[in-house]
């Protein structure tokens, strides 16, 4: 037997027991008469004690142990003379009688500690060492808990875990598929699923009225900082439901997860707003509600001779509370920040409402102090506040102001990582229009049901049709979303036609689903959460990468195993393909 | 709200309540004055009653409902005048006041009943209708339960569910990989994992000492009847363990699953035998222990002038109890059966031990009745038994006799589907040798650890080295298997060299793992169960296909969605590949 206990288990109550531990050498201290070696496993750290007087040869052996050696130690649990109250095992140590090296270790390329000296690249290349670090293990442990609690909650409600296939059919619609050449069907390819969408809808047609799956999905996109080619969804679907049913079940799930895992109880129902309201108030369909700074529409500043505002479709301001002391330098930096191409604003106007009652702005020559004071009254701006203003086209300015709002909140330290503000965003538009081509695209996906009351608009004004689609956002992050689906062949055909499919294309790509709709498809809807993002958000972190055991870098590479890689020619020949 | 209750929920206690149901029309009966419509959902069937006298128009509407229409019915629960004790809702019916067609249905291509008239091909093409059938839903429900109970059991023991990547690196060793061209890394490919083997070992190096995952794996093989290109493993690994620790944990899992889900309690420890014993006694490393018919080695029949036996390396017999009455025709059929190319025996010798004490064999001219009676004494053959004999090369004959044993047991009806006989098979050989090339292959995989006591044989007689490898078989099916792994770089290198890798090849393909072994890899081992097969075996079924929601056929096709399929040229160009 390699161990009787783990390295995190021993307490004062074990004193006197003979036990065996196995673990990794965290560090050792040679104090002459005594040598102490800390050994570590997933559960904690225990101090091994070696006494030069009692057993010199053993003590000398212990001194030879290097960092990250794997050792097995036998001995008796004794009380420590100087206790360490910082760790749960700090009351005891192991008076070692036998020590055995189970495996040696080279010196690791970075330190295995909470704060490591390893850079991102090195950590990813030696991910198996990075994963030894406690903060990273805690992230995977949280992910494990969230997944299991999700299953328990959904199982309790009668949801059935059904595995849908990974080798499916490629559809040119939407994001790019990863594809898999079929050796048995030469010239043909499978695709990896971007989501199990059509399969879960087929399960609803099958009468499996509550489905879930925690499932890998794949998207061959140019990777942004926080995207991965493979990601995990908590994917769900329900039959005989309206939007309200879906929202209730999954609001319940999120509440359950926070209560069970973080001890955080959301007493009230999650706030809700429509997509239009979210855009109007925050310029985002995933507003961060941990802080205020709602948008103020400052039409009052138009028509006073300041041409930039006068010619703008909208003049938008946010009030930064208590920030009137911002220095010239800070304001210049903010101006430069909004002018970066990623944001794309032409400039930034500020108005400082000083605590002494005076007002100072970057457009003083166009407005009187009276103008600004009236503005303050109308928008409840207090002495000590800073008003930041952007102007221009409505949609563009809302977007820019959303970025500025988040940036300033970050600077102000009011995006509190310990606070969690969920919000349902409802009534998403069914379609979005590509400016250049005029072509319509599905805002969620082509299976989303329009609102019944907006059906007449589908022919006359498709862009105005609202969908039975909803997202759950938290702290400025989209945790997930879903919709009530189309379950009628005729409506699904109309939808494909709006999206520019010919009837033949629709039939070829989605004929199986439309066919299924003809055999008694029930009304249904569902939702999917991004597990990676959910777990990161629950931890108050923005990057998902550390919540994935073996992530890929921004070029889609796993640098540890060195994938992807070239194939042997024989393999390519067998698949009937050639490299261009 | 679409429903207040499910179609399986209503009992006498609900009588008098106003409720709403939604479901599929199973059948309807028009009795003139009354019309009855059975509606069905996942939970059961409820009878809707329509009274021509009370509401003629509603009744006429009900008569128009076709099979598989989706309907919503409102009404009052009433007592049935003639109760149906065969179904849980048989005491009541719904006196319907409103009926609404939620969706119509074309006539399904086969009946949605426990015994359907649909052939395999049709059922697969309309799998979404096949999945409406109760027996198929029960299979998926069982799978769902097995998966969740597995998670609960392992979680309770501190196992962590860690997702390993699906886009990994191709290795030419072993079965064929499915590969995925990388658009971002032109000319390079990912592979889909045949198992998470190397990743779970890396997790052990990371100190995640108890890992599990229920995970899709992929193998591009020519599909036999009961293989799927994608299949699901319960994949587990543990650190600081010996074989005994692994066996205990997973014997516990199987016991837990049978107890929780089937109410079957295995009171005793699972029997164990070595690989050599299993081959010797049953000619199989996954013996079916639901019945006897152990092999008898009939050397006594050699040297009596029957050339075929005399020249054979071995003469093997099985005793079919009470089968001495087999007719000439039955015996001829058995002989033909063993001579089929799939079995490949040259012939079959039989000895009938008749109930009247006489003996009749197909080789009477070479043996006396006394010879056979001595044989009977030595091998405990009773009057009424039938002895079936094959002879030839040892290994080949054992294999043929295994097939014959299973075939005869099937005929005899002693492969009882309600009985479950697990057995651990231990001490598998480390290597198997390809007869033609003389090359060694890993019997399990190249990461399996040889037994310490057999290490000296690695150089002198590799074929004789036994591994710390084990399988769990049940009813003649391999449920899973695993091994203690190599955790030492030197030994791993030696293993690759035995398998014919050059050091460069080993480094290129598995350098990441061997590198990890140099940084303090703990002793570790694990196991994987095939979920599809486990669930099928628990149900007493042989085919795994119906336990998979959307299986592929023997050409690897999903005929429902018609995958795989051709890609558009633009897609191929983007990937930088060409069809040969």
Tab-separated table of C-alpha atoms in Angstrom, chain A residues 129-417:
chain	number	residue	atom	x	y	z
A	129	UNK	CA	3.572	20.692	-13.916
A	130	UNK	CA	1.422	23.811	-14.013
A	131	UNK	CA	-1.534	21.624	-13.010
A	132	UNK	CA	0.329	20.693	-9.839
A	133	UNK	CA	-0.128	24.256	-8.625
A	134	UNK	CA	-2.900	24.640	-6.107
A	135	UNK	CA	-4.761	27.561	-7.756
A	136	UNK	CA	-4.984	25.666	-11.036
A	137	UNK	CA	-6.148	22.461	-9.347
A	138	UNK	CA	-8.777	24.462	-7.496
A	139	UNK	CA	-10.107	25.697	-10.827
A	140	UNK	CA	-10.450	22.191	-12.205
A	141	UNK	CA	-12.006	21.084	-8.942
A	142	UNK	CA	-14.571	23.862	-9.198
A	143	UNK	CA	-15.332	22.852	-12.773
A	144	UNK	CA	-15.799	19.270	-11.639
A	145	UNK	CA	-18.204	20.411	-8.907
A	146	UNK	CA	-20.195	22.665	-11.209
A	147	UNK	CA	-20.588	19.858	-13.737
A	148	UNK	CA	-21.715	17.316	-11.151
A	149	UNK	CA	-24.088	19.694	-9.363
A	150	UNK	CA	-25.578	20.627	-12.730
A	151	UNK	CA	-26.219	16.965	-13.429
A	152	UNK	CA	-27.766	16.358	-10.034
A	153	UNK	CA	-30.046	19.380	-10.352
A	154	UNK	CA	-31.220	18.516	-13.845
A	155	UNK	CA	-31.598	14.814	-13.088
A	156	UNK	CA	-33.761	15.724	-10.128
A	157	UNK	CA	-36.049	17.572	-12.542
A	158	UNK	CA	-36.324	14.608	-14.889
A	159	UNK	CA	-33.790	15.737	-17.471
A	160	UNK	CA	-32.176	12.853	-19.310
A	161	UNK	CA	-28.505	12.889	-20.228
A	162	UNK	CA	-28.395	11.765	-23.856
A	163	UNK	CA	-25.170	11.653	-25.845
A	164	UNK	CA	-25.448	13.075	-29.331
A	165	UNK	CA	-22.943	12.142	-32.035
A	166	UNK	CA	-19.615	13.907	-32.551
A	167	UNK	CA	-19.199	12.786	-36.147
A	168	UNK	CA	-21.992	14.624	-37.907
A	169	UNK	CA	-22.673	16.481	-41.126
A	170	UNK	CA	-21.068	19.717	-42.225
A	171	UNK	CA	-23.318	22.694	-42.882
A	172	UNK	CA	-21.905	25.768	-44.556
A	173	UNK	CA	-24.209	28.044	-42.530
A	174	UNK	CA	-22.728	29.850	-39.526
A	175	UNK	CA	-19.214	29.472	-38.184
A	176	UNK	CA	-16.681	27.166	-39.802
A	177	UNK	CA	-16.838	23.443	-39.069
A	178	UNK	CA	-13.919	21.232	-38.247
A	179	UNK	CA	-14.185	18.322	-40.665
A	180	UNK	CA	-13.054	14.698	-40.607
A	181	UNK	CA	-12.347	12.795	-43.818
A	182	UNK	CA	-14.145	9.441	-43.966
A	183	UNK	CA	-11.882	6.604	-45.083
A	184	UNK	CA	-14.810	4.266	-45.557
A	185	UNK	CA	-16.694	6.804	-47.671
A	186	UNK	CA	-13.957	8.275	-49.853
A	187	UNK	CA	-14.324	11.944	-50.774
A	188	UNK	CA	-16.809	12.469	-47.958
A	189	UNK	CA	-16.366	14.178	-44.607
A	190	UNK	CA	-17.918	14.258	-41.194
A	191	UNK	CA	-18.071	17.533	-39.304
A	192	UNK	CA	-17.565	18.057	-35.583
A	193	UNK	CA	-20.632	19.687	-34.021
A	194	UNK	CA	-20.686	23.390	-33.254
A	195	UNK	CA	-23.533	22.451	-30.947
A	196	UNK	CA	-25.917	19.494	-30.679
A	197	UNK	CA	-28.726	21.851	-31.766
A	198	UNK	CA	-30.442	19.754	-34.422
A	199	UNK	CA	-29.978	16.522	-32.478
A	200	UNK	CA	-31.519	17.881	-29.322
A	201	UNK	CA	-34.446	19.109	-31.354
A	202	UNK	CA	-34.801	15.610	-32.821
A	203	UNK	CA	-34.806	14.257	-29.273
A	204	UNK	CA	-37.749	16.528	-28.561
A	205	UNK	CA	-39.506	15.089	-31.614
A	206	UNK	CA	-38.702	11.696	-30.040
A	207	UNK	CA	-40.613	12.605	-26.925
A	208	UNK	CA	-37.563	12.838	-24.638
A	209	UNK	CA	-39.063	15.974	-23.229
A	210	UNK	CA	-36.233	17.002	-20.940
A	211	UNK	CA	-32.747	16.526	-22.307
A	212	UNK	CA	-29.364	17.676	-21.126
A	213	UNK	CA	-25.780	16.975	-21.946
A	214	UNK	CA	-22.468	18.426	-20.886
A	215	UNK	CA	-20.808	18.226	-24.223
A	216	UNK	CA	-17.768	19.256	-26.201
A	217	UNK	CA	-18.465	21.551	-29.155
A	218	UNK	CA	-16.103	22.722	-31.866
A	219	UNK	CA	-15.701	25.869	-33.882
A	220	UNK	CA	-12.942	26.523	-36.388
A	221	UNK	CA	-12.645	30.253	-35.842
A	222	UNK	CA	-9.704	32.558	-35.803
A	223	UNK	CA	-9.111	32.462	-32.107
A	224	UNK	CA	-9.422	35.543	-30.019
A	225	UNK	CA	-7.688	35.737	-26.686
A	226	UNK	CA	-10.458	33.939	-24.894
A	227	UNK	CA	-11.798	31.454	-27.419
A	228	UNK	CA	-10.887	27.817	-27.737
A	229	UNK	CA	-11.457	25.585	-30.792
A	230	UNK	CA	-13.101	23.058	-28.480
A	231	UNK	CA	-15.324	24.209	-25.666
A	232	UNK	CA	-17.912	22.669	-23.394
A	233	UNK	CA	-21.603	23.427	-23.232
A	234	UNK	CA	-24.256	22.592	-20.695
A	235	UNK	CA	-26.810	21.892	-23.372
A	236	UNK	CA	-30.506	21.556	-22.549
A	237	UNK	CA	-33.851	21.284	-24.268
A	238	UNK	CA	-37.445	20.923	-23.090
A	239	UNK	CA	-40.740	20.096	-24.763
A	240	UNK	CA	-44.173	21.541	-24.065
A	241	UNK	CA	-42.677	24.707	-22.664
A	242	UNK	CA	-42.965	28.426	-23.089
A	243	UNK	CA	-40.120	30.848	-22.535
A	244	UNK	CA	-41.111	31.353	-18.911
A	245	UNK	CA	-40.720	27.639	-18.155
A	246	UNK	CA	-37.207	27.583	-19.564
A	247	UNK	CA	-36.143	30.715	-17.692
A	248	UNK	CA	-37.431	29.328	-14.409
A	249	UNK	CA	-35.639	26.007	-14.702
A	250	UNK	CA	-32.292	27.545	-15.596
A	251	UNK	CA	-32.488	30.457	-13.215
A	252	UNK	CA	-32.998	27.683	-10.690
A	253	UNK	CA	-29.887	25.924	-11.916
A	254	UNK	CA	-27.691	28.990	-11.547
A	255	UNK	CA	-29.106	29.686	-8.094
A	256	UNK	CA	-28.490	26.068	-7.127
A	257	UNK	CA	-24.884	26.178	-8.301
A	258	UNK	CA	-24.089	29.401	-6.463
A	259	UNK	CA	-25.789	28.187	-3.283
A	260	UNK	CA	-24.252	24.699	-3.265
A	261	UNK	CA	-20.784	25.612	-4.392
A	262	UNK	CA	-20.174	29.183	-3.307
A	263	UNK	CA	-22.690	29.554	-0.495
A	264	UNK	CA	-24.132	32.576	-2.287
A	265	UNK	CA	-27.915	32.822	-2.210
A	266	UNK	CA	-29.793	34.900	-4.740
A	267	UNK	CA	-32.946	35.653	-2.798
A	268	UNK	CA	-34.747	37.527	-5.530
A	269	UNK	CA	-35.663	36.626	-9.066
A	270	UNK	CA	-32.964	37.590	-11.540
A	271	UNK	CA	-33.657	40.990	-13.097
A	272	UNK	CA	-34.834	40.994	-16.693
A	273	UNK	CA	-34.623	43.509	-19.468
A	274	UNK	CA	-35.334	43.418	-23.140
A	275	UNK	CA	-32.566	43.471	-25.678
A	276	UNK	CA	-33.683	46.978	-26.688
A	277	UNK	CA	-33.514	48.193	-23.096
A	278	UNK	CA	-30.082	46.643	-22.591
A	279	UNK	CA	-28.740	48.339	-25.681
A	280	UNK	CA	-30.399	51.637	-24.770
A	281	UNK	CA	-29.138	51.690	-21.192
A	282	UNK	CA	-25.803	49.913	-21.506
A	283	UNK	CA	-24.974	49.575	-25.200
A	284	UNK	CA	-24.539	45.835	-24.667
A	285	UNK	CA	-26.669	42.705	-24.686
A	286	UNK	CA	-24.675	41.451	-21.700
A	287	UNK	CA	-24.591	44.448	-19.389
A	288	UNK	CA	-22.436	44.398	-16.289
A	289	UNK	CA	-24.872	45.342	-13.513
A	290	UNK	CA	-22.376	45.316	-10.675
A	291	UNK	CA	-22.276	49.091	-11.005
A	292	UNK	CA	-24.466	51.893	-12.341
A	293	UNK	CA	-23.250	54.325	-15.008
A	294	UNK	CA	-26.364	53.870	-17.108
A	295	UNK	CA	-26.317	55.797	-20.315
A	296	UNK	CA	-27.662	59.360	-20.283
A	297	UNK	CA	-29.024	60.658	-23.560
A	298	UNK	CA	-27.874	64.289	-23.584
A	299	UNK	CA	-29.990	65.816	-26.361
A	300	UNK	CA	-29.990	69.005	-24.273
A	301	UNK	CA	-26.419	69.601	-25.419
A	302	UNK	CA	-27.489	69.746	-29.050
A	303	UNK	CA	-28.409	72.956	-30.813
A	304	UNK	CA	-26.039	75.089	-28.779
A	305	UNK	CA	-23.513	75.649	-31.520
A	306	UNK	CA	-21.090	72.776	-30.837
A	307	UNK	CA	-21.029	71.337	-34.350
A	308	UNK	CA	-19.814	67.839	-33.391
A	309	UNK	CA	-22.776	67.317	-31.072
A	310	UNK	CA	-25.191	69.146	-33.355
A	311	UNK	CA	-24.377	66.866	-36.284
A	312	UNK	CA	-24.401	63.676	-34.210
A	313	UNK	CA	-27.309	61.292	-34.220
A	314	UNK	CA	-26.870	60.920	-30.495
A	315	UNK	CA	-24.968	62.480	-27.601
A	316	UNK	CA	-24.339	59.935	-24.865
A	317	UNK	CA	-22.937	60.429	-21.410
A	318	UNK	CA	-22.016	58.346	-18.419
A	319	UNK	CA	-21.531	59.715	-14.940
A	320	UNK	CA	-18.484	58.509	-13.042
A	321	UNK	CA	-19.305	59.111	-9.408
A	322	UNK	CA	-16.716	60.939	-7.368
A	323	UNK	CA	-14.300	61.171	-10.276
A	324	UNK	CA	-14.237	64.941	-10.776
A	325	UNK	CA	-10.669	64.922	-9.491
A	326	UNK	CA	-9.429	63.074	-12.571
A	327	UNK	CA	-6.254	64.785	-13.706
A	328	UNK	CA	-5.619	66.185	-17.134
A	329	UNK	CA	-3.337	63.225	-17.704
A	330	UNK	CA	-5.999	60.695	-16.777
A	331	UNK	CA	-8.501	62.381	-19.072
A	332	UNK	CA	-6.001	62.496	-21.918
A	333	UNK	CA	-5.382	58.808	-21.432
A	334	UNK	CA	-9.104	58.087	-21.542
A	335	UNK	CA	-9.354	60.140	-24.733
A	336	UNK	CA	-6.504	58.193	-26.304
A	337	UNK	CA	-8.165	54.962	-25.147
A	338	UNK	CA	-11.479	55.684	-26.894
A	339	UNK	CA	-9.631	56.778	-30.029
A	340	UNK	CA	-7.850	53.436	-30.395
A	341	UNK	CA	-9.007	51.617	-33.522
A	342	UNK	CA	-10.591	48.833	-31.406
A	343	UNK	CA	-12.979	51.461	-29.973
A	344	UNK	CA	-12.961	53.926	-32.829
A	345	UNK	CA	-14.387	57.065	-31.213
A	346	UNK	CA	-13.346	60.431	-32.671
A	347	UNK	CA	-12.860	62.001	-29.264
A	348	UNK	CA	-14.075	62.273	-25.706
A	349	UNK	CA	-15.787	65.219	-24.055
A	350	UNK	CA	-15.668	65.546	-20.292
A	351	UNK	CA	-17.476	67.696	-17.764
A	352	UNK	CA	-16.065	67.864	-14.244
A	353	UNK	CA	-18.637	68.737	-11.605
A	354	UNK	CA	-16.237	69.877	-8.946
A	355	UNK	CA	-16.965	69.435	-5.256
A	356	UNK	CA	-16.798	73.228	-4.817
A	357	UNK	CA	-19.778	73.590	-7.134
A	358	UNK	CA	-17.837	74.834	-10.169
A	359	UNK	CA	-17.980	73.046	-13.491
A	360	UNK	CA	-15.081	72.511	-15.865
A	361	UNK	CA	-15.413	70.891	-19.249
A	362	UNK	CA	-13.446	70.339	-22.423
A	363	UNK	CA	-16.153	72.233	-24.335
A	364	UNK	CA	-16.442	75.283	-22.110
A	365	UNK	CA	-16.525	77.654	-25.032
A	366	UNK	CA	-19.806	76.221	-26.346
A	367	UNK	CA	-21.732	75.884	-23.092
A	368	UNK	CA	-22.421	78.016	-20.081
A	369	UNK	CA	-22.071	76.751	-16.533
A	370	UNK	CA	-25.864	77.108	-16.436
A	371	UNK	CA	-26.204	74.628	-19.324
A	372	UNK	CA	-24.201	72.059	-17.386
A	373	UNK	CA	-26.067	72.682	-14.148
A	374	UNK	CA	-29.393	72.101	-15.882
A	375	UNK	CA	-27.934	68.918	-17.300
A	376	UNK	CA	-26.862	67.905	-13.799
A	377	UNK	CA	-30.377	68.462	-12.522
A	378	UNK	CA	-31.936	66.466	-15.357
A	379	UNK	CA	-29.558	63.534	-14.968
A	380	UNK	CA	-28.958	63.641	-11.249
A	381	UNK	CA	-25.249	64.453	-11.489
A	382	UNK	CA	-23.720	65.371	-8.120
A	383	UNK	CA	-20.814	67.626	-7.204
A	384	UNK	CA	-17.702	65.468	-7.357
A	385	UNK	CA	-18.926	63.530	-10.392
A	386	UNK	CA	-17.314	63.325	-13.793
A	387	UNK	CA	-19.461	63.246	-16.932
A	388	UNK	CA	-17.908	61.535	-19.962
A	389	UNK	CA	-19.545	62.139	-23.336
A	390	UNK	CA	-19.328	60.434	-26.727
A	391	UNK	CA	-21.352	61.350	-29.777
A	392	UNK	CA	-22.083	60.122	-33.265
A	393	UNK	CA	-24.228	57.440	-34.869
A	394	UNK	CA	-26.568	55.855	-32.352
A	395	UNK	CA	-25.529	52.205	-32.598
A	396	UNK	CA	-21.824	52.932	-32.929
A	397	UNK	CA	-21.803	55.382	-30.041
A	398	UNK	CA	-23.715	52.981	-27.793
A	399	UNK	CA	-21.104	50.341	-28.518
A	400	UNK	CA	-18.215	52.704	-27.849
A	401	UNK	CA	-19.825	53.935	-24.667
A	402	UNK	CA	-20.293	50.354	-23.483
A	403	UNK	CA	-16.554	49.825	-23.820
A	404	UNK	CA	-15.763	53.082	-22.086
A	405	UNK	CA	-18.199	52.289	-19.262
A	406	UNK	CA	-16.511	48.937	-18.605
A	407	UNK	CA	-13.039	50.438	-18.893
A	408	UNK	CA	-13.732	53.231	-16.442
A	409	UNK	CA	-15.411	50.837	-14.012
A	410	UNK	CA	-12.320	48.663	-14.170
A	411	UNK	CA	-10.145	51.695	-13.435
A	412	UNK	CA	-12.418	52.695	-10.602
A	413	UNK	CA	-12.216	49.202	-9.130
A	414	UNK	CA	-16.000	48.813	-9.075
A	415	UNK	CA	-16.083	45.586	-11.104
A	416	UNK	CA	-15.975	43.675	-7.856
A	417	UNK	CA	-14.890	40.080	-8.485
